[in-house]
mmCIF file of C-alpha atoms and ligand atoms in Angstrom:
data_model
loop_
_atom_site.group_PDB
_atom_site.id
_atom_site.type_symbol
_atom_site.label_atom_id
_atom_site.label_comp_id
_atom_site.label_asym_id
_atom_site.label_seq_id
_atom_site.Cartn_x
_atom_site.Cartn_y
_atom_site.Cartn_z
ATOM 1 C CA UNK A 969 203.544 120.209 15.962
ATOM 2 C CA UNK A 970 205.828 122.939 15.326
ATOM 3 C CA UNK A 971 209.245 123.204 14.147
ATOM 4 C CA UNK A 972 211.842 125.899 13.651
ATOM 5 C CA UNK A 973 214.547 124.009 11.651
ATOM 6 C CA UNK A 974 215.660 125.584 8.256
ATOM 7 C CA UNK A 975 215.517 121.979 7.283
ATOM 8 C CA UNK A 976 212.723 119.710 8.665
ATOM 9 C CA UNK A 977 215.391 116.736 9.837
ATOM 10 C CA UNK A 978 213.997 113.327 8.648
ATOM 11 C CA UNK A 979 213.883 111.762 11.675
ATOM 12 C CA UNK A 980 211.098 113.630 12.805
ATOM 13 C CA UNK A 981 208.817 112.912 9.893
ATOM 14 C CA UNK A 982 208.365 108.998 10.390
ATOM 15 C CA UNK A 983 206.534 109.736 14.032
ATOM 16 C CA UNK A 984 204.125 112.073 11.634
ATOM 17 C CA UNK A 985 204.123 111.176 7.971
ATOM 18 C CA UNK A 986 200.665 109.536 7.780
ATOM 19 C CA UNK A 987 198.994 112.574 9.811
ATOM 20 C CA UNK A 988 201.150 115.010 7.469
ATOM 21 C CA UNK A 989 202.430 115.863 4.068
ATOM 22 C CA UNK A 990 206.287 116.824 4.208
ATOM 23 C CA UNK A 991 207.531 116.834 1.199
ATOM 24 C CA UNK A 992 206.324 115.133 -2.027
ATOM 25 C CA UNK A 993 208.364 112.628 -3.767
ATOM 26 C CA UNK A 994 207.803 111.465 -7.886
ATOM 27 C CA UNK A 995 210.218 109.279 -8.955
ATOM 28 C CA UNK A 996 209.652 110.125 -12.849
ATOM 29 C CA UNK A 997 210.802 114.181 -12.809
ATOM 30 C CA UNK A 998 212.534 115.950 -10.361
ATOM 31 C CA UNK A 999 210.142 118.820 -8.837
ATOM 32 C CA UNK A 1000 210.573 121.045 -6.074
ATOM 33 C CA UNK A 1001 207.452 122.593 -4.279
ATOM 34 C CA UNK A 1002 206.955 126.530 -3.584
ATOM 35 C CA UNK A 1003 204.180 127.724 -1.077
ATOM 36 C CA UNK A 1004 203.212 131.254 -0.058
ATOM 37 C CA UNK A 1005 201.406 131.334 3.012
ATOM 38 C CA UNK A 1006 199.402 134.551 5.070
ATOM 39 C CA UNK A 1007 198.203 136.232 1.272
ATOM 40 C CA UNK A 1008 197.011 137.373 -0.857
ATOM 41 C CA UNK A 1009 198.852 140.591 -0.069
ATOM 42 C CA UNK A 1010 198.298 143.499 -2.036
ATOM 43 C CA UNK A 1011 201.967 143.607 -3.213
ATOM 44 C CA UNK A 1012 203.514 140.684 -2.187
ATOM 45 C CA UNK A 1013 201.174 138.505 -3.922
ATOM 46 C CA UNK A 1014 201.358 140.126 -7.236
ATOM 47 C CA UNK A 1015 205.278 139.937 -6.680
ATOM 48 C CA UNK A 1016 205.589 137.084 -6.783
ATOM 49 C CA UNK A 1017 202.989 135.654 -9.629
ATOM 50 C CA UNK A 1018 205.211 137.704 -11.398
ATOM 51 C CA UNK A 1019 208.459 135.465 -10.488
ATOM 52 C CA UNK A 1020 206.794 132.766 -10.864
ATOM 53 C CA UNK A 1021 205.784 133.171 -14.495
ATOM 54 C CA UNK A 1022 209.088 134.277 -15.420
ATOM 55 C CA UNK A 1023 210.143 130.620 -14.275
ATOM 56 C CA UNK A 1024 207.581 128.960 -15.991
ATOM 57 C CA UNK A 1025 206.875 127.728 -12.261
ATOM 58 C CA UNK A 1026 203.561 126.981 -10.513
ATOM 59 C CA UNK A 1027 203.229 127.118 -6.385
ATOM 60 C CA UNK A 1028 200.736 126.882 -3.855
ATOM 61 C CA UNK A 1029 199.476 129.639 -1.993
ATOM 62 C CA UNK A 1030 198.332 128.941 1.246
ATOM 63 C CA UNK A 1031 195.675 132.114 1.908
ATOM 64 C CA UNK A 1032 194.232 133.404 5.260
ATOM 65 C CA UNK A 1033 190.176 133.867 4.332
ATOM 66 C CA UNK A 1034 190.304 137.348 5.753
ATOM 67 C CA UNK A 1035 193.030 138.251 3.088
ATOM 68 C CA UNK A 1036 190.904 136.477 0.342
ATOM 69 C CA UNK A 1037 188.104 138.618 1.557
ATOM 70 C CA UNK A 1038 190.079 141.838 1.482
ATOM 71 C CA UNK A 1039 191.820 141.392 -1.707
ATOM 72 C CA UNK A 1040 189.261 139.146 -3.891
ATOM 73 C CA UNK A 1041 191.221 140.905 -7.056
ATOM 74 C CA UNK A 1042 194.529 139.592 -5.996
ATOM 75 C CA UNK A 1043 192.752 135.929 -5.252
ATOM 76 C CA UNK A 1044 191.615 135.708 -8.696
ATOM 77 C CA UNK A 1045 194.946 136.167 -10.250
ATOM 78 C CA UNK A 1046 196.501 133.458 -8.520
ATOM 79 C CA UNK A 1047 193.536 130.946 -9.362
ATOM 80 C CA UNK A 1048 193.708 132.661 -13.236
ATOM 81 C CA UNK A 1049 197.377 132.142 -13.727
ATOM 82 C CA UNK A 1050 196.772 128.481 -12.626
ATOM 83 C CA UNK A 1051 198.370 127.872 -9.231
ATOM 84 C CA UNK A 1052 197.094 125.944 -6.267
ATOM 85 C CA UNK A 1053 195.151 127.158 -3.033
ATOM 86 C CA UNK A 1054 194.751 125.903 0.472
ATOM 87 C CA UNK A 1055 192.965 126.821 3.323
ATOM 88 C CA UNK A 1056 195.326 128.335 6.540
ATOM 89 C CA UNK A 1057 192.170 129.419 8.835
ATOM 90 C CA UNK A 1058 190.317 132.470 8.371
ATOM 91 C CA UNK A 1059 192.036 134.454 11.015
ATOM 92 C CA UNK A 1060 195.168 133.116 11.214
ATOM 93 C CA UNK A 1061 195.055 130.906 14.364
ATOM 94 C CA UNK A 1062 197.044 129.343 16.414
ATOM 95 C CA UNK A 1063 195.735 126.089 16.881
ATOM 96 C CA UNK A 1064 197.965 125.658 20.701
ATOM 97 C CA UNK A 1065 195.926 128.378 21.947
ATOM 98 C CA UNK A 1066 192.741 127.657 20.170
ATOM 99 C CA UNK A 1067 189.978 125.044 21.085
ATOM 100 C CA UNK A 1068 189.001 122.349 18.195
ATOM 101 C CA UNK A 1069 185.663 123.672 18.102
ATOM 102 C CA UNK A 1070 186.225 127.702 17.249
ATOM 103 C CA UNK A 1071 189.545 126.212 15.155
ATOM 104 C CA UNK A 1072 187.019 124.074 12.889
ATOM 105 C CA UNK A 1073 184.670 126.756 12.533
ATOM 106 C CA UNK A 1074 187.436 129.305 11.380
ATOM 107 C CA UNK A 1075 188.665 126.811 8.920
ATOM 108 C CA UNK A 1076 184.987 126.237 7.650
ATOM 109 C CA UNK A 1077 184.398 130.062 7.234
ATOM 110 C CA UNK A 1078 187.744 130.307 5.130
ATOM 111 C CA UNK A 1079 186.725 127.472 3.297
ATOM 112 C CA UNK A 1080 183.826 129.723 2.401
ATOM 113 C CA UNK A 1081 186.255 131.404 0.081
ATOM 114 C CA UNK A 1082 188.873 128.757 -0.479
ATOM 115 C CA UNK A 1083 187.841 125.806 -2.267
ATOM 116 C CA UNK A 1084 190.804 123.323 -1.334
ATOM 117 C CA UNK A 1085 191.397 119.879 0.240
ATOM 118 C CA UNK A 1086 194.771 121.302 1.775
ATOM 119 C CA UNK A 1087 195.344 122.898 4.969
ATOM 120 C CA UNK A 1088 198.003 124.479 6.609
ATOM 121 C CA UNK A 1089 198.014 124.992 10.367
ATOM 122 C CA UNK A 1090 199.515 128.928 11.063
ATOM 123 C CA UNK A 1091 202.507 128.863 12.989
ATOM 124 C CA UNK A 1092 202.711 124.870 12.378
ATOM 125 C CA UNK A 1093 200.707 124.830 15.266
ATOM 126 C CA UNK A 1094 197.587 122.218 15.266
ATOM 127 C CA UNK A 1095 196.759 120.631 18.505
ATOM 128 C CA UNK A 1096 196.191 116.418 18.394
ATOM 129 C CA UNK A 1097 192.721 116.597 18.565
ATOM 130 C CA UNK A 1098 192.432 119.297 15.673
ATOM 131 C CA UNK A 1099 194.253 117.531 13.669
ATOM 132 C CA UNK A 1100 192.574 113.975 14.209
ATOM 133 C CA UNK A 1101 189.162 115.596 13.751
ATOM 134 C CA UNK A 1102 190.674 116.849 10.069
ATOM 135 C CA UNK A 1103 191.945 113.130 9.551
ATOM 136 C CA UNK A 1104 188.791 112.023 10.100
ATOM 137 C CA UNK A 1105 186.971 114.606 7.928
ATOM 138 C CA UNK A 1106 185.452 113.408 4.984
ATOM 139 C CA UNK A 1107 186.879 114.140 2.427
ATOM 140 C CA UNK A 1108 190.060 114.502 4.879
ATOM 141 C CA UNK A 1109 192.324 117.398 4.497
ATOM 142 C CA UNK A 1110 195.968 116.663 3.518
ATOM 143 C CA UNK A 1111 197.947 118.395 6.121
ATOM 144 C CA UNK A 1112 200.619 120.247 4.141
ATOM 145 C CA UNK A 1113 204.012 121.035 6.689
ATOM 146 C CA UNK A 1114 207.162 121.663 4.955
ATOM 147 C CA UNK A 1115 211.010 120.393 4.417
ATOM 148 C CA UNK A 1116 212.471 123.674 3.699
ATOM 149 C CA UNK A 1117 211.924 126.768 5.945
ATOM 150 C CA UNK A 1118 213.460 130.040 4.803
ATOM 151 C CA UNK A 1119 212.504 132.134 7.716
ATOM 152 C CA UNK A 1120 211.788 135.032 6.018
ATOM 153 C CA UNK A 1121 209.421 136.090 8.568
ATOM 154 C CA UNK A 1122 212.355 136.644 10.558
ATOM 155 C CA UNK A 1123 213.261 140.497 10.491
ATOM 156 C CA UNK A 1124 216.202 139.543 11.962
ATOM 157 C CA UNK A 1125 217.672 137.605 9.537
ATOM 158 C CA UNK A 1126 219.811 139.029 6.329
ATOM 159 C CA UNK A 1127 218.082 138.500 2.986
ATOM 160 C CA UNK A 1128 221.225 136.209 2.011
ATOM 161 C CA UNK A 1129 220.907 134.504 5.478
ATOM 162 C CA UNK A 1130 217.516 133.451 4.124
ATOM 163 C CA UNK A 1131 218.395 132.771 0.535
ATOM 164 C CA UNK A 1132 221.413 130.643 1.821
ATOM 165 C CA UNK A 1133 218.455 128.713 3.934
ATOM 166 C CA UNK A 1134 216.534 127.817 1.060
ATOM 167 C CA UNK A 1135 219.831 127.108 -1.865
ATOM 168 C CA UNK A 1136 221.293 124.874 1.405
ATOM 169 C CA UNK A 1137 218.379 122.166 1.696
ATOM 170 C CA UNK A 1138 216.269 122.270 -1.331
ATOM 171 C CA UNK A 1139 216.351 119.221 -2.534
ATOM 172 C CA UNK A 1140 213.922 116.978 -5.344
ATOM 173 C CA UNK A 1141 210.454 116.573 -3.306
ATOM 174 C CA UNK A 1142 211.028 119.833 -0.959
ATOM 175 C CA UNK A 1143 208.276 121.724 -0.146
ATOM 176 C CA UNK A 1144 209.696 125.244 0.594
ATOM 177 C CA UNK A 1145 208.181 127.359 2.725
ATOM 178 C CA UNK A 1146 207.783 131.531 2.030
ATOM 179 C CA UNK A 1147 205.476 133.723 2.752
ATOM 180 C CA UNK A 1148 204.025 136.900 0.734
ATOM 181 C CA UNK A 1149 203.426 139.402 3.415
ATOM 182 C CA UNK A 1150 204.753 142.704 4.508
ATOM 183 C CA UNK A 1151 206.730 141.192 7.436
ATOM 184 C CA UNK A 1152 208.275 138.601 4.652
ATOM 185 C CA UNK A 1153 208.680 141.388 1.880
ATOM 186 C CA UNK A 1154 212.727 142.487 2.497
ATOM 187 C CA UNK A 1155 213.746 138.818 2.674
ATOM 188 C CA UNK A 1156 211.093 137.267 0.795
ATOM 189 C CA UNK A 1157 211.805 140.072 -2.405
ATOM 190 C CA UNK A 1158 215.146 139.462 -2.522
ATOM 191 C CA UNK A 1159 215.764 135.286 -1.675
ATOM 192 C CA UNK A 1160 213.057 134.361 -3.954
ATOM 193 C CA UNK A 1161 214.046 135.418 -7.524
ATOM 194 C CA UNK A 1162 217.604 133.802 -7.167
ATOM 195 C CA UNK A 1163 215.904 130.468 -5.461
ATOM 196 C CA UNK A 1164 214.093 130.127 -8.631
ATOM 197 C CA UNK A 1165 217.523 130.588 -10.542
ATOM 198 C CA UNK A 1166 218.456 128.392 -8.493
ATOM 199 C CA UNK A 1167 216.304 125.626 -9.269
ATOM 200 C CA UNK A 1168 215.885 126.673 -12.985
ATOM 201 C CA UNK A 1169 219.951 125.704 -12.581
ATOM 202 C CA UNK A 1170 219.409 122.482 -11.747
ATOM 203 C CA UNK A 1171 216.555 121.598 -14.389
ATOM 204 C CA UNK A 1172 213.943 120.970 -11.325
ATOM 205 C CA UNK A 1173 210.414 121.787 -12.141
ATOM 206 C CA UNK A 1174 208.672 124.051 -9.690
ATOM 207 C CA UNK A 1175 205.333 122.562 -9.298
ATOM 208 C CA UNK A 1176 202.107 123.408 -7.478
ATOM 209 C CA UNK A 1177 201.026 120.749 -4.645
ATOM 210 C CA UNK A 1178 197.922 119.035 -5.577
ATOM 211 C CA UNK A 1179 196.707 115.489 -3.579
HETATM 212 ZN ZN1 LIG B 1298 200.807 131.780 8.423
#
């Protein structure tokens, strides 16, 4: 399953919303849901904990166990300033070119490092089989996709291109999608402090995922 739509349409998420978590609705507050995936980074990461606190907001950072390895300093801060973890592989795989087996075993040896019932598949990419053997895990993952894609991976794309992605489908129960890396960093730096103004605006809380 992969998708490419600044907006995950809802028609798609029926066919897939008891393998997957898309976005997270509570009918008592209105909260929207940031997630960082590929860190920790050395300076992306530290970036934006920093937004983050300024907004009085909590995310989820979904970490590549390489990165934790590398950067166990930068790890710790996002655990210390209380935001959530989950596990995207060890070596950033993609699951379409991957077989179950080696996928499983890179997930395990992040896991190592990352002590979290959520997953996220790199590239959106987890093959049927993968993701039933997950399902059927015990305790089973929770699948975490997204409803809001900025694309800030994109080096194509203008910062406000990307901030205009996010401020266009956010929406109460989103799960926005970022990423603190260096590919991210010019779109990333720039779309993310005003998408917390944003949503500071509206009186949303920012919440970390936890299932
Ligand atoms: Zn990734």
């Amino acid at each position: 399953m992969a998708n490419f739509w600044a907006k995950t349409p809802n028609w798609i998420k029926p066919f897939f919303s008891k393998k997957f978590v898309w976005n997270i609705n509570n009918n008592k507050e209105l909260s929207v849901y940031f997630t960082f995936d590929d860190g920790p980074h050395p300076q992306a990461t530290p970036f934006v904990l920093e937004q983050l606190d300024k907004y009085d907001a909590k995310a989820t950072f979904f970490c590549v166990g390489n990165n934790v390895v590398k950067y166990p300093y930068v790890y710790q801060q996002v655990l210390d300033r209380g935001h959530s973890v989950g596990n995207h592989t060890y070596n950033h795989l993609n699951g379409w070119k991957t077989d179950t087996e080696k996928y499983l075993q890179n997930i395990a040896q992040a896991q190592e490092y990352i002590n979290s019932n959520l997953f996220r598949p790199p590239y959106g990419k987890i093959n049927r089989e993968q993701l039933k053997s997950m399902n059927n895990a015990t305790p089973p993952w929770h699948i975490c996709m997204w409803d809001v894609l900025s694309f800030d991976f994109d080096r194509k794309l203008s910062p406000e291109k990307c901030l205009e992605n996010v401020i266009k489908n956010i929406q109460p129960g989103s799960i926005i999608l970022f990423h603190d890396s260096t590919k991210a960093w010019d779109r990333m730096s720039y779309a993310l402090p005003l998408a917390l103004e944003f949503c500071k605006s509206k009186d949303w809380k920012m919440k970390k995922i936890e299932l």
